[in-house]
Every structure is written in C-alpha cells, then in structure tokens.
PDB file of C-alpha atoms in Angstrom:
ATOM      1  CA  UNK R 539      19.958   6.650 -16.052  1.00 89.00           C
ATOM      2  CA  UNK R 540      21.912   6.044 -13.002  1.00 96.00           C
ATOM      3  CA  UNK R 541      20.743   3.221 -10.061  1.00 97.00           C
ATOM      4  CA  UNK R 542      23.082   2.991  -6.885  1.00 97.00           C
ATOM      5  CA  UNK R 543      22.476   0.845  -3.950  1.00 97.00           C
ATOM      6  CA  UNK R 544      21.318   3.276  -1.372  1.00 98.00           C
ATOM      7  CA  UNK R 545      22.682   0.503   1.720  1.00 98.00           C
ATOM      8  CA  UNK R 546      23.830  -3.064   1.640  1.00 97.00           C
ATOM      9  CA  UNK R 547      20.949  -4.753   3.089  1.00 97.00           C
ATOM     10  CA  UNK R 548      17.892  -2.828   1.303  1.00 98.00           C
ATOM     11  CA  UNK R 549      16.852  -0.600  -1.306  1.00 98.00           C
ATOM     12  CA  UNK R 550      18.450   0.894  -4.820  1.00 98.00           C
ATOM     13  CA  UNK R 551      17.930   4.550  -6.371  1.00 98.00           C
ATOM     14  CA  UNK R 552      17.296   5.184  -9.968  1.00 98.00           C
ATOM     15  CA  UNK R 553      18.518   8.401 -10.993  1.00 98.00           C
ATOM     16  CA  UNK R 554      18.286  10.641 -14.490  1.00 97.00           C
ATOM     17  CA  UNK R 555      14.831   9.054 -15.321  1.00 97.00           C
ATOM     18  CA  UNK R 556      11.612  10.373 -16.387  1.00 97.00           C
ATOM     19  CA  UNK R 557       8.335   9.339 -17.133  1.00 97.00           C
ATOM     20  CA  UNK R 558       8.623   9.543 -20.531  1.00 97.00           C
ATOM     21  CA  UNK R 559      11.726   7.127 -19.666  1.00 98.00           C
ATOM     22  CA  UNK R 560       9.320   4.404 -17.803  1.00 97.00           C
ATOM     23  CA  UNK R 561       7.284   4.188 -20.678  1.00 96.00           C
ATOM     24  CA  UNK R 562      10.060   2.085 -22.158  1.00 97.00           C
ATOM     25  CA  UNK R 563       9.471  -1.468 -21.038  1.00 96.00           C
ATOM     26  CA  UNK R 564      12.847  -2.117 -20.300  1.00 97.00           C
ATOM     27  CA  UNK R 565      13.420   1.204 -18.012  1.00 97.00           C
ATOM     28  CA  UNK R 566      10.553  -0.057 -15.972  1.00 97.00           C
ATOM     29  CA  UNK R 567      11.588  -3.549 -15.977  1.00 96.00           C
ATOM     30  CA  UNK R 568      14.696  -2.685 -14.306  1.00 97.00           C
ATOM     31  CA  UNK R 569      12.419  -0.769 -11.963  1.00 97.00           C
ATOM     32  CA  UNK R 570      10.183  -4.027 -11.092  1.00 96.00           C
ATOM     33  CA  UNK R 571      13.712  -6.537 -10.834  1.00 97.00           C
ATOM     34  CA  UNK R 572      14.911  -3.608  -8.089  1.00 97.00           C
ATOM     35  CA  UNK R 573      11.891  -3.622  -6.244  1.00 97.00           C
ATOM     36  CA  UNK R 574      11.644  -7.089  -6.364  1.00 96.00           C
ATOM     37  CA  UNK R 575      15.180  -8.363  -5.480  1.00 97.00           C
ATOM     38  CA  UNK R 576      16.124  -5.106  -3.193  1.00 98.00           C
ATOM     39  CA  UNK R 577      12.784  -4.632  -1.580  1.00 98.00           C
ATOM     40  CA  UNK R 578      12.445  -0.342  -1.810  1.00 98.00           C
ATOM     41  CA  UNK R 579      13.225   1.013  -5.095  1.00 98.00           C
ATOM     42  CA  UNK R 580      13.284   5.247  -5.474  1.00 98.00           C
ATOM     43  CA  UNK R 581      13.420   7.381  -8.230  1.00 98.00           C
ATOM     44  CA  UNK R 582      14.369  10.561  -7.550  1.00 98.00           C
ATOM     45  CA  UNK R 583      12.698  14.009  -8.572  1.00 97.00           C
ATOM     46  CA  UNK R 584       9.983  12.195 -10.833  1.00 98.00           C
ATOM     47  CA  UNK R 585       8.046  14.790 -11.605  1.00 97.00           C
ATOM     48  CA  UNK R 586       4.239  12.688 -12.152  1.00 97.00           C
ATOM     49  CA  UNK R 587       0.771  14.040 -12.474  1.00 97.00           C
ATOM     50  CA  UNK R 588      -1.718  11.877  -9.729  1.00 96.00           C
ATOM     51  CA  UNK R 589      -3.183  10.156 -12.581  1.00 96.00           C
ATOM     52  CA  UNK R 590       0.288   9.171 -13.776  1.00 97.00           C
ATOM     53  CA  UNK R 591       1.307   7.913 -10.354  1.00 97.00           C
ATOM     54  CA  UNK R 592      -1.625   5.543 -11.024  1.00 96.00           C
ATOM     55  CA  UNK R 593      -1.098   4.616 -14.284  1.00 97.00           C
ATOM     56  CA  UNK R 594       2.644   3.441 -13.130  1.00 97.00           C
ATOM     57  CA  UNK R 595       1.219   1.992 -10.067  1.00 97.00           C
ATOM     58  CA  UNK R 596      -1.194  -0.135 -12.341  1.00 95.00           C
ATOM     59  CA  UNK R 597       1.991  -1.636 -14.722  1.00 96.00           C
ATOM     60  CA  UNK R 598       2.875  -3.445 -10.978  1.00 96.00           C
ATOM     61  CA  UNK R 599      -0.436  -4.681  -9.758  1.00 95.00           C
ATOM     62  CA  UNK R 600      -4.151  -3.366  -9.322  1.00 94.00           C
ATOM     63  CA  UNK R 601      -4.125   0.342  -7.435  1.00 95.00           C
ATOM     64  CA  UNK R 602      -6.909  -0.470  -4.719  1.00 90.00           C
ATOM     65  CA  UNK R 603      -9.432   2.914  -3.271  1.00 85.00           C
ATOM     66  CA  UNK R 604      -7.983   3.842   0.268  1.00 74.00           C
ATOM     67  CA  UNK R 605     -10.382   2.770   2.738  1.00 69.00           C
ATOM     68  CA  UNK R 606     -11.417   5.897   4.537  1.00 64.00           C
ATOM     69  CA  UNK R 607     -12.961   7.945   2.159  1.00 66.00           C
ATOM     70  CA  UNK R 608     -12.391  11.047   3.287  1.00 68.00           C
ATOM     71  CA  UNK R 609      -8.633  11.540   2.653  1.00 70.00           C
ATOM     72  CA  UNK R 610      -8.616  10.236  -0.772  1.00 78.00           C
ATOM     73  CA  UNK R 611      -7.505  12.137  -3.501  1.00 83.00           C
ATOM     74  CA  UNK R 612     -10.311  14.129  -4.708  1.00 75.00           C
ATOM     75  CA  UNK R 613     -10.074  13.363  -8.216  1.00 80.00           C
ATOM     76  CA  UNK R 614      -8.372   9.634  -7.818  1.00 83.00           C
ATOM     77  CA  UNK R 615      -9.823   7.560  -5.173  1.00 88.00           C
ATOM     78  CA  UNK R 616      -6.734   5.692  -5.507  1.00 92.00           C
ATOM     79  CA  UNK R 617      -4.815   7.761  -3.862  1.00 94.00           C
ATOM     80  CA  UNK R 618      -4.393   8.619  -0.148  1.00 91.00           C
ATOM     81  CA  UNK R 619      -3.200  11.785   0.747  1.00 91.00           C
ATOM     82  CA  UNK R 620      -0.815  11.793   3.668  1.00 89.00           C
ATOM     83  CA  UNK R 621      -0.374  15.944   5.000  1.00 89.00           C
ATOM     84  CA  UNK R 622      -0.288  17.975   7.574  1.00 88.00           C
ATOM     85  CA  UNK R 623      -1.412  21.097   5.336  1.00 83.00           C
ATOM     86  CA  UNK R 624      -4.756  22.864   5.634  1.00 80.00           C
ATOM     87  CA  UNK R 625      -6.959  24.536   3.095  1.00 80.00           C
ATOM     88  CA  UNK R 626      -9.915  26.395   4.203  1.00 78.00           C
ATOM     89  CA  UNK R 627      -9.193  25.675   7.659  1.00 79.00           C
ATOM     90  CA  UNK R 628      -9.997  22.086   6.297  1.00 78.00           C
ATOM     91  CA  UNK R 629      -7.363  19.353   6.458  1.00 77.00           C
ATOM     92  CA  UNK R 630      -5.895  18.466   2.958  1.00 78.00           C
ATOM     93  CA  UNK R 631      -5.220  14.777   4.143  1.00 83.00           C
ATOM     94  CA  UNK R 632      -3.966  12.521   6.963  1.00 80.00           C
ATOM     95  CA  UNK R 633      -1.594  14.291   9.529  1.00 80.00           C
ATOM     96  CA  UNK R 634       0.748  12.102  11.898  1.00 72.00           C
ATOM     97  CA  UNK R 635       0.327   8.816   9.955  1.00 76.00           C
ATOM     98  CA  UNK R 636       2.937   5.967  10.013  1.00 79.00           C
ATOM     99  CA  UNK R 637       5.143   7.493  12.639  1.00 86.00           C
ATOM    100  CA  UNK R 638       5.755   3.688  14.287  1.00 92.00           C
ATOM    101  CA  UNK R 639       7.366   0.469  12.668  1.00 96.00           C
ATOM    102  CA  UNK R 640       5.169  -1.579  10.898  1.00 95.00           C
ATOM    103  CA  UNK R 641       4.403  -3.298   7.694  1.00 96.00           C
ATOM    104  CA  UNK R 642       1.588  -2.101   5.958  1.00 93.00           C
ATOM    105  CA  UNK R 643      -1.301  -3.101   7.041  1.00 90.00           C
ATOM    106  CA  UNK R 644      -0.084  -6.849   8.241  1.00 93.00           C
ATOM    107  CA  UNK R 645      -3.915  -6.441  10.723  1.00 88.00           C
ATOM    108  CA  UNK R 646      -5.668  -7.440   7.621  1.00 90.00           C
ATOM    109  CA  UNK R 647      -6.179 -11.220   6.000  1.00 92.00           C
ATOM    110  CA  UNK R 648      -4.916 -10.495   2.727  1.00 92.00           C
ATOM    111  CA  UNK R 649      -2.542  -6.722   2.658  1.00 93.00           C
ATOM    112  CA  UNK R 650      -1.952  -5.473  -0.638  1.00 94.00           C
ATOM    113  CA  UNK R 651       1.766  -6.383  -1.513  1.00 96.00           C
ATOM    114  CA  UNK R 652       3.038  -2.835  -2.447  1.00 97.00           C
ATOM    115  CA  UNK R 653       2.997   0.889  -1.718  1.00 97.00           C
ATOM    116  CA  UNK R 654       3.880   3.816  -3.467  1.00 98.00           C
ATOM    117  CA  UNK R 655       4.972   7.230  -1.864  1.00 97.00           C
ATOM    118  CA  UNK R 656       5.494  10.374  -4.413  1.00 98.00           C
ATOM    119  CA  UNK R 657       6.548  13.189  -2.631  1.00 97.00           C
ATOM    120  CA  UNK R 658       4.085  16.060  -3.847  1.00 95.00           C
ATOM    121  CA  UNK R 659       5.343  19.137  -0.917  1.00 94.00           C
ATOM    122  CA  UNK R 660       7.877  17.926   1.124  1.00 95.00           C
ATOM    123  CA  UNK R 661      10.692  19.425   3.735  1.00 92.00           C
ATOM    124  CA  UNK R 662      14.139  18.479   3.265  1.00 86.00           C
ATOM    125  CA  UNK R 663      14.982  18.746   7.109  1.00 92.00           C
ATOM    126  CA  UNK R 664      12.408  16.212   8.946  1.00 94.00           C
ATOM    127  CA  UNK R 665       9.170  14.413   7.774  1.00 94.00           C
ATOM    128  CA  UNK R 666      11.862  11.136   6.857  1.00 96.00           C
ATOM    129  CA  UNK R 667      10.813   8.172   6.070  1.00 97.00           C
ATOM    130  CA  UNK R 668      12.946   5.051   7.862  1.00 98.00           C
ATOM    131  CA  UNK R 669      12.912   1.511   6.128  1.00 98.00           C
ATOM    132  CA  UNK R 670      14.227  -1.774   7.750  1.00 98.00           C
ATOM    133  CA  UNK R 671      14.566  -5.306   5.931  1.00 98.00           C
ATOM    134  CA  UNK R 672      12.231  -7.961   7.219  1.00 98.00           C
ATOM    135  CA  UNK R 673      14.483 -10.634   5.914  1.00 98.00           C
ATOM    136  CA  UNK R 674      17.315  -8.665   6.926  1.00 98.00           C
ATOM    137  CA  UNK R 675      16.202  -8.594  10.676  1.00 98.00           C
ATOM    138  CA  UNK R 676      14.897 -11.998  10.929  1.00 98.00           C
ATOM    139  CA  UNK R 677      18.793 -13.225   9.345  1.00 98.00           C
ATOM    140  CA  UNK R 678      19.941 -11.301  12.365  1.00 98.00           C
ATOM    141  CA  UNK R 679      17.578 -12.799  15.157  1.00 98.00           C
ATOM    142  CA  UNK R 680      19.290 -15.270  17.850  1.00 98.00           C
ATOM    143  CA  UNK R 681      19.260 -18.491  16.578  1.00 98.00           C
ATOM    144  CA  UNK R 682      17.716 -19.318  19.930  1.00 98.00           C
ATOM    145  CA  UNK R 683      14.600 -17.359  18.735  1.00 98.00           C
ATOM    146  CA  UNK R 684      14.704 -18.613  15.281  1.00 98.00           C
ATOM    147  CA  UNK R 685      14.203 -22.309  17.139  1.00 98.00           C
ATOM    148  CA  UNK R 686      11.562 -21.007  19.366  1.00 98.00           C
ATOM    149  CA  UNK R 687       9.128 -19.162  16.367  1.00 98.00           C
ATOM    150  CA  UNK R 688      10.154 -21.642  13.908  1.00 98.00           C
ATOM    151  CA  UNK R 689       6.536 -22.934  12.404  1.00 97.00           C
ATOM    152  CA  UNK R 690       4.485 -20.461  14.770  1.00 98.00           C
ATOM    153  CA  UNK R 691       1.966 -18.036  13.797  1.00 98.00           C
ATOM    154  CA  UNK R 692       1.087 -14.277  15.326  1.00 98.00           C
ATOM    155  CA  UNK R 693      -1.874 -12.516  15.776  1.00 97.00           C
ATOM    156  CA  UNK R 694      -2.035  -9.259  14.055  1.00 95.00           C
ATOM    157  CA  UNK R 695      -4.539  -6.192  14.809  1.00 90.00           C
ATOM    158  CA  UNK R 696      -4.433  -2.384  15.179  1.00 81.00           C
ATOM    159  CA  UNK R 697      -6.012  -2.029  18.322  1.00 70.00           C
ATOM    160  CA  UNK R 698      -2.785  -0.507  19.452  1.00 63.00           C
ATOM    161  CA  UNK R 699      -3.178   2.449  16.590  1.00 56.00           C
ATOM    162  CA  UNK R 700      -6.833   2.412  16.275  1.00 56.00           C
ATOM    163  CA  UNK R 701      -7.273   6.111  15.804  1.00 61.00           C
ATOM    164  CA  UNK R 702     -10.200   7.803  17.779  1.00 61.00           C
ATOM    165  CA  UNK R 703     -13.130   9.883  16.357  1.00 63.00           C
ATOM    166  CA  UNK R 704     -15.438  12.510  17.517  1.00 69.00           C
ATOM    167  CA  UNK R 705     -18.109   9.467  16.361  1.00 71.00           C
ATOM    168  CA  UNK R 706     -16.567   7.368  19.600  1.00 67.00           C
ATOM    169  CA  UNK R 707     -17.472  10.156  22.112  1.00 68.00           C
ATOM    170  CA  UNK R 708     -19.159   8.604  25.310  1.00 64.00           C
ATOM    171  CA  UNK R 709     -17.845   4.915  24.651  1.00 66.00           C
ATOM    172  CA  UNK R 710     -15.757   3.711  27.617  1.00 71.00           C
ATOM    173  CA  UNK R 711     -12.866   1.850  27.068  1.00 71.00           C
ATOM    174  CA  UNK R 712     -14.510  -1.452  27.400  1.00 75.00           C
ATOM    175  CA  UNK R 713     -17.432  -0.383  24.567  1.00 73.00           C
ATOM    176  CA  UNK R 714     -14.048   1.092  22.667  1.00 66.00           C
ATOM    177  CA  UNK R 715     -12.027  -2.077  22.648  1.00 71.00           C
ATOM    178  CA  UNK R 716     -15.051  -4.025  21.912  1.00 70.00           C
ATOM    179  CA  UNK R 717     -15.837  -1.860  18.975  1.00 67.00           C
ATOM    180  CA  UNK R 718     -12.359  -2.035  17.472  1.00 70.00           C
ATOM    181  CA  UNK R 719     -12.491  -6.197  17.732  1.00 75.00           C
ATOM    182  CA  UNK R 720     -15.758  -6.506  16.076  1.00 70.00           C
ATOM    183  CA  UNK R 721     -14.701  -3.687  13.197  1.00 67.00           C
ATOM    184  CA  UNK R 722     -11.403  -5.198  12.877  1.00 72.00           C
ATOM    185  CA  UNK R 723     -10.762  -8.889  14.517  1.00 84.00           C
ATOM    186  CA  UNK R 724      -7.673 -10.281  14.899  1.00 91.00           C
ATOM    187  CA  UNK R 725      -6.086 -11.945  12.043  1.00 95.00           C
ATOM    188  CA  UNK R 726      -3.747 -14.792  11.993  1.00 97.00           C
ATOM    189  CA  UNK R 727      -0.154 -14.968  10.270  1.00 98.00           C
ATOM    190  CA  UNK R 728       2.254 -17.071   9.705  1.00 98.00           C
ATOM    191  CA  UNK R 729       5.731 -15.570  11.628  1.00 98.00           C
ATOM    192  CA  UNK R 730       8.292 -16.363   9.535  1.00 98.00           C
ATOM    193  CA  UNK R 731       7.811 -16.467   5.595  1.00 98.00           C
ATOM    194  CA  UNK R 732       9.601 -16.394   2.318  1.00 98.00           C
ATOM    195  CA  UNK R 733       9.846 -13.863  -0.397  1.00 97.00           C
ATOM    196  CA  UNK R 734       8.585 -15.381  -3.466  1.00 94.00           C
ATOM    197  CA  UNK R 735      11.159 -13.451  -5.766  1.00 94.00           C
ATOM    198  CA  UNK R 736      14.194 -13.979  -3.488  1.00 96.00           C
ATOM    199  CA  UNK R 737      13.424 -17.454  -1.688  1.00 97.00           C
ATOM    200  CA  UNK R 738      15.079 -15.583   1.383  1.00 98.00           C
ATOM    201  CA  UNK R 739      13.030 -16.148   5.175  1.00 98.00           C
ATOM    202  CA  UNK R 740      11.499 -12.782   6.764  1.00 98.00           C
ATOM    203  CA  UNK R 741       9.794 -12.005   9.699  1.00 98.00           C
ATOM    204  CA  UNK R 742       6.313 -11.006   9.486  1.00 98.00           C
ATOM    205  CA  UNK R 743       4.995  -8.860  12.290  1.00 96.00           C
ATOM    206  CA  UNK R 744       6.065  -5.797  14.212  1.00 95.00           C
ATOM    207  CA  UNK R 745       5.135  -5.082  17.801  1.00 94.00           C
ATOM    208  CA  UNK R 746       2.861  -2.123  16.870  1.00 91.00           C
ATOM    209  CA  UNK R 747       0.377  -4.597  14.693  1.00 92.00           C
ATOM    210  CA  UNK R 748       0.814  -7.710  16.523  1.00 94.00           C
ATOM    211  CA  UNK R 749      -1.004  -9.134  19.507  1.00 94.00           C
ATOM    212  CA  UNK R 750       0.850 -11.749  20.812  1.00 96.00           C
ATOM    213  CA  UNK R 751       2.665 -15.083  19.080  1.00 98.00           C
ATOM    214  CA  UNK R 752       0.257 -17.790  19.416  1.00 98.00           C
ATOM    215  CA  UNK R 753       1.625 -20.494  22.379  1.00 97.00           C
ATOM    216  CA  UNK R 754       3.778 -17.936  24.005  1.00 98.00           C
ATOM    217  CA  UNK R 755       2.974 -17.133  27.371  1.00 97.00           C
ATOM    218  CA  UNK R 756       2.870 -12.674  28.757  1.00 96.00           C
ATOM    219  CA  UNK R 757       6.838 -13.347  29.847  1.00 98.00           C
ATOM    220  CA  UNK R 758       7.663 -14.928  26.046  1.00 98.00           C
ATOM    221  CA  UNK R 759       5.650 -12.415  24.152  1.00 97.00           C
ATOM    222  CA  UNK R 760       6.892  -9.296  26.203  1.00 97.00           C
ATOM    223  CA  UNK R 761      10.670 -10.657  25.375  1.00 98.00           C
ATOM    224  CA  UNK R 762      10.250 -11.678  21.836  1.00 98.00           C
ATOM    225  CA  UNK R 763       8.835  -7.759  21.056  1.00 97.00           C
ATOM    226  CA  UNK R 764      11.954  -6.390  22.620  1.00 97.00           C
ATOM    227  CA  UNK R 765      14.601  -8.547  20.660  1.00 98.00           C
ATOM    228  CA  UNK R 766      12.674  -7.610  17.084  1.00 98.00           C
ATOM    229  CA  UNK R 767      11.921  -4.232  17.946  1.00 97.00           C
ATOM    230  CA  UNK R 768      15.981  -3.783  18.584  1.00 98.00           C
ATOM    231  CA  UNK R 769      16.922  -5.149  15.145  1.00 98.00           C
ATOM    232  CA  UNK R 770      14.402  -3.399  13.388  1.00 98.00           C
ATOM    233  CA  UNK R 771      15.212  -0.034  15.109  1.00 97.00           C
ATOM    234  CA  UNK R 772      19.435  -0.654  15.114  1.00 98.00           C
ATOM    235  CA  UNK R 773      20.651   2.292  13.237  1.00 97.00           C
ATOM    236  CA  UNK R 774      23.095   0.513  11.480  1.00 97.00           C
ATOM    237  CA  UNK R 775      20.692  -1.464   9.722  1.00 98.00           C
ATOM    238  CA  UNK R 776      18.408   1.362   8.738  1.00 98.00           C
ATOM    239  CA  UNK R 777      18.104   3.780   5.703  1.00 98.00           C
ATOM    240  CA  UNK R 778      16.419   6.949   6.308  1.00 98.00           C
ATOM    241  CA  UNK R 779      14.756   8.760   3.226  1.00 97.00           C
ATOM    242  CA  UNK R 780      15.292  12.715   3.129  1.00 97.00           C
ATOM    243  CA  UNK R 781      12.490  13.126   0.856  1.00 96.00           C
ATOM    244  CA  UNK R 782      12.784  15.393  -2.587  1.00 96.00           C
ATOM    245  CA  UNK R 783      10.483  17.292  -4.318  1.00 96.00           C
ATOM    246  CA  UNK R 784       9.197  14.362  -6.568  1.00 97.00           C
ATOM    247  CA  UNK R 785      10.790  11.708  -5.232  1.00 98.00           C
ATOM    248  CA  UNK R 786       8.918   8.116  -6.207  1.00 98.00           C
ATOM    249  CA  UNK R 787       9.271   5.563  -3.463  1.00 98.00           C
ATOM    250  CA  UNK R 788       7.764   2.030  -3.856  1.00 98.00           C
ATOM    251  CA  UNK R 789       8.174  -1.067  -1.641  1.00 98.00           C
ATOM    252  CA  UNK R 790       7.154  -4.622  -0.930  1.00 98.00           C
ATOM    253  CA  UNK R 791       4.360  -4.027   2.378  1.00 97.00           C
ATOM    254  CA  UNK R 792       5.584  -7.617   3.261  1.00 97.00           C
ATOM    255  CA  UNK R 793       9.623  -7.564   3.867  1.00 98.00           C
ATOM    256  CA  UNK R 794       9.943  -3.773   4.673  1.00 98.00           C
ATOM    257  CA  UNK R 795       9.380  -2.079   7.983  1.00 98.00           C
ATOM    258  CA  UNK R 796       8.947   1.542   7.929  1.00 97.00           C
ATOM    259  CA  UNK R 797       8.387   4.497   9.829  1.00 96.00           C
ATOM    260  CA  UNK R 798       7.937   8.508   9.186  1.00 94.00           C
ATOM    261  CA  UNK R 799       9.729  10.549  11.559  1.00 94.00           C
ATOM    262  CA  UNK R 800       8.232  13.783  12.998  1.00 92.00           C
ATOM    263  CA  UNK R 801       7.637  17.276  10.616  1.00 93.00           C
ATOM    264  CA  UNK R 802       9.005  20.141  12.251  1.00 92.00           C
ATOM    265  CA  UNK R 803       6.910  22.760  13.623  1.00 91.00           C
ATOM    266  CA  UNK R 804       5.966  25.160  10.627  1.00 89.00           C
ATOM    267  CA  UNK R 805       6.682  22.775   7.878  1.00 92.00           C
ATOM    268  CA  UNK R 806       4.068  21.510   5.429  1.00 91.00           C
ATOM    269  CA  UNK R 807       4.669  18.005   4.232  1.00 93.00           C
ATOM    270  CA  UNK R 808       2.254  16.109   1.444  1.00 94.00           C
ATOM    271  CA  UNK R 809       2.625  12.886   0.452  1.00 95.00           C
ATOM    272  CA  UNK R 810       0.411  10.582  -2.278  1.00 95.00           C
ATOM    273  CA  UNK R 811       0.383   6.953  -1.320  1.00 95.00           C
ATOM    274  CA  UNK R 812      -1.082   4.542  -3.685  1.00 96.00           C
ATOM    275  CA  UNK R 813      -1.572   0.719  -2.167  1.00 95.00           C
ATOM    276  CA  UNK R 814      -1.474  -1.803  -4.459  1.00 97.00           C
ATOM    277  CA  UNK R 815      -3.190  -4.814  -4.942  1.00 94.00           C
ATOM    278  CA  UNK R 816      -1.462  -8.265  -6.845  1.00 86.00           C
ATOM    279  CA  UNK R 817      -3.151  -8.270  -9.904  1.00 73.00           C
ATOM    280  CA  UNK R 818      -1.171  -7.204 -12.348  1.00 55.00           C
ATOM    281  CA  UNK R 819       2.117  -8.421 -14.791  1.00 51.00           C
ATOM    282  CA  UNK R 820       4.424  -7.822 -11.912  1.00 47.00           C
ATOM    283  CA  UNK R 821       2.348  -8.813  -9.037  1.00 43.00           C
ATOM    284  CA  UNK R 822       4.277 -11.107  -6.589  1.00 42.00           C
TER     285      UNK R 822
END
C-alpha cells in the first residue's frame, strides 16, 4: 500500500489496496485519519461489489436511501446511480448531475457529512470530477471579507438547481417558485465554521445553493458571490479527478466543493454515490 498527497491543500490517494486489505482495521483506519485530516481520500481501481461499497460506507457512518426513488440502485436503495447510459431506451440513472460548485446538499437543515463515489463505467478523457477546499478558500478570502461575514449566517436553497418535471407542466413561474419554497424552504447556516477533526475555519456556502448572506444588501451579496466563486474556481487551487475503472472517492460534504465536468458526446459514464449519514464509529 502506497498513499501520496494528490495536491498541497486537499486530498491523499491510497494505492495497492484491496478490499480484502480494508478489512484490516488498521488499513481502514488510515483511510478514516486521510479523510478526516485531508478532506477527499481515493483509492484507486477498488474493484467493490454495490453491496460492498455499502458495507465500507457503513464502517464511516449510517449509508442513508437517496431521496428520489427512482434512480436508486435497484437492489440497494442506498445507492444513487449517477449515468448517462440507457437500457431499454430507459435511463440507467441520473444524467448531468453535479456539474456546478457546491457542497452537498448544504439546502438542507442537517446534510449528511460524507459521500462516496465508486466509479462503476467511466471515460478516462472527460466526465472529471473537480474538488476545492472550503477551509482552503475561506484561508484565502480578503481579510476585509473575513471582517465583514465574521459571525453571519446564509441562507441556503436549491431553487437555483431545482430540476423540472413533466409533473410541473402548466405551472407558471410564480406557481413554480412557490412550489419549490414550500417543498424545500430556505434553510439557515452559519457562514463560517470549523472542522471538528482539524479545528481549521471553512466557508460554508457556494453561490449555486445559497440565497443571499443574511444583513447584506443586493450590491453586498452580488460582490461577496464573485470573490468566493473566484477562489473556489482558481485553477491553482483545484484537483481534478480523471476517474478509473474502480476508483473509490470519499469526502467530507462540509469542507469540499466539487463539481463534474461535462462527458463527451458518445461516452457512457456510471457512477454509484452513497451519502452518508453520522452515525457510525467514524462519524464526525
């Protein structure tokens, strides 16, 4: 077993390990103290059955059902699929999900504290996955803005990615927007936190789930999205992930932004995602 820091301000690799390998406490230990203290941990070309994605998933926290039923895992509710692939001229799972900087669902009171990604079909060319440090970006925010959020909240919601179904055919906008408020109000968030395993400060919120910063007037707002959506999108702070056959990706929902990147035309690309819940041993 191998583990290499994949940048200098998030995420590690593990390397040479199998899942006979993370049945060995200490092998998935060292698993848990990366994800913890680096944010994104990956093992590369894991080779795990669905059920075993669980079962590993479980060891962290408590593996919650994906909320919209029908792109769970047909055998493991568990598990979302994320594709663009057909079968039966039926989709196989989620197409186009993700593809704008957020952390994981940050809309909702209490978001479950960790994700995990195995790559089940995936392209080596596109279909990336981008990650960003929350305590990494807010470390790098003026210190003017730092004075001006400093014990402020946000409001979260998706309103601004509230995807649209045949069921909302006929609603006007105004019916639409109402719907989406009374489905899913607005929830309130503190804007700057601190990781309980590192002690460090991050910022909680991204532009794409947030409504405005409670006490800042249109002008404030507008220029507060712009500075944080440049240091979460500077490239030099970034790591992209060229996805493997296999690969294992987990990461704290709270102090990682991420972000898939397009598929290219012709390519299939599935992905299991398992959200989990604090719950268990290693729960934050």
């Amino acid at each position: 077993m191998q583990v290499n820091e994949l940048t200098p301000f998030i995420g590690s690799e593990m390397t040479g390990v199998s899942h006979a390998d993370l049945q060995q406490q200490e092998v998935f230990d060292r698993l848990t103290e990366i994800l913890h203290q680096r944010e994104l941990v990956v093992v590369r070309g894991l080779d795990i059955t669905p059920r075993q994605q669980i079962e590993l998933a479980s060891r962290i926290g408590k593996p919650v059902p994906f909320l919209m039923a029908k792109y769970r895992h047909p055998e493991h509710e568990e598990i979302m699929i994320s594709s663009n692939a057909t079968k039966a001229n039926r989709p196989v799972g989620v197409a186009r999900v993700g593809n704008f900087w957020h952390q994981d669902s940050s809309y909702m009171k209490d978001a479950a504290p960790y994700t995990m990604l195995h790559g089940v079909e995936v392209p080596s060319t596109s279909g990336h996955t981008l990650y960003a440090n929350a305590c990494d970006v807010y470390d790098r925010l003026p210190q003017e803005w730092k004075e001006k959020i400093a014990g402020r909240t946000a409001l979260h919601t998706v309103t601004k990615r509230y995807r649209i179904t045949p069921e909302h055919a006929g609603l006007s906008i105004a019916e639409l927007r109402a719907l989406v408020e009374t489905q899913h109000p607005k929830v309130e968030h503190a804007l700057v936190q601190h990781d309980p395993a590192t002690g460090r400060p991050y910022l909680y919120g991204a532009p794409e789930y947030m409504d405005s910063v409670v006490g800042f007037d249109a002008n404030e707002n507008e220029q507060f999205f712009a500075v944080i959506d440049r240091l979460i999108q500077d490239p030099e702070r970034v790591y992209t992930h060229r996805w493997g056959t296999n690969d294992l990706v987990v990461w704290k929902t709270a102090t990682t932004y991420h972000a898939a990147t397009a598929i290219e035309p012709g390519a299939s690309r599935t992905v299991h995602r398992v959200s989990i819940e604090a719950g268990g041993p290693w729960a934050a």
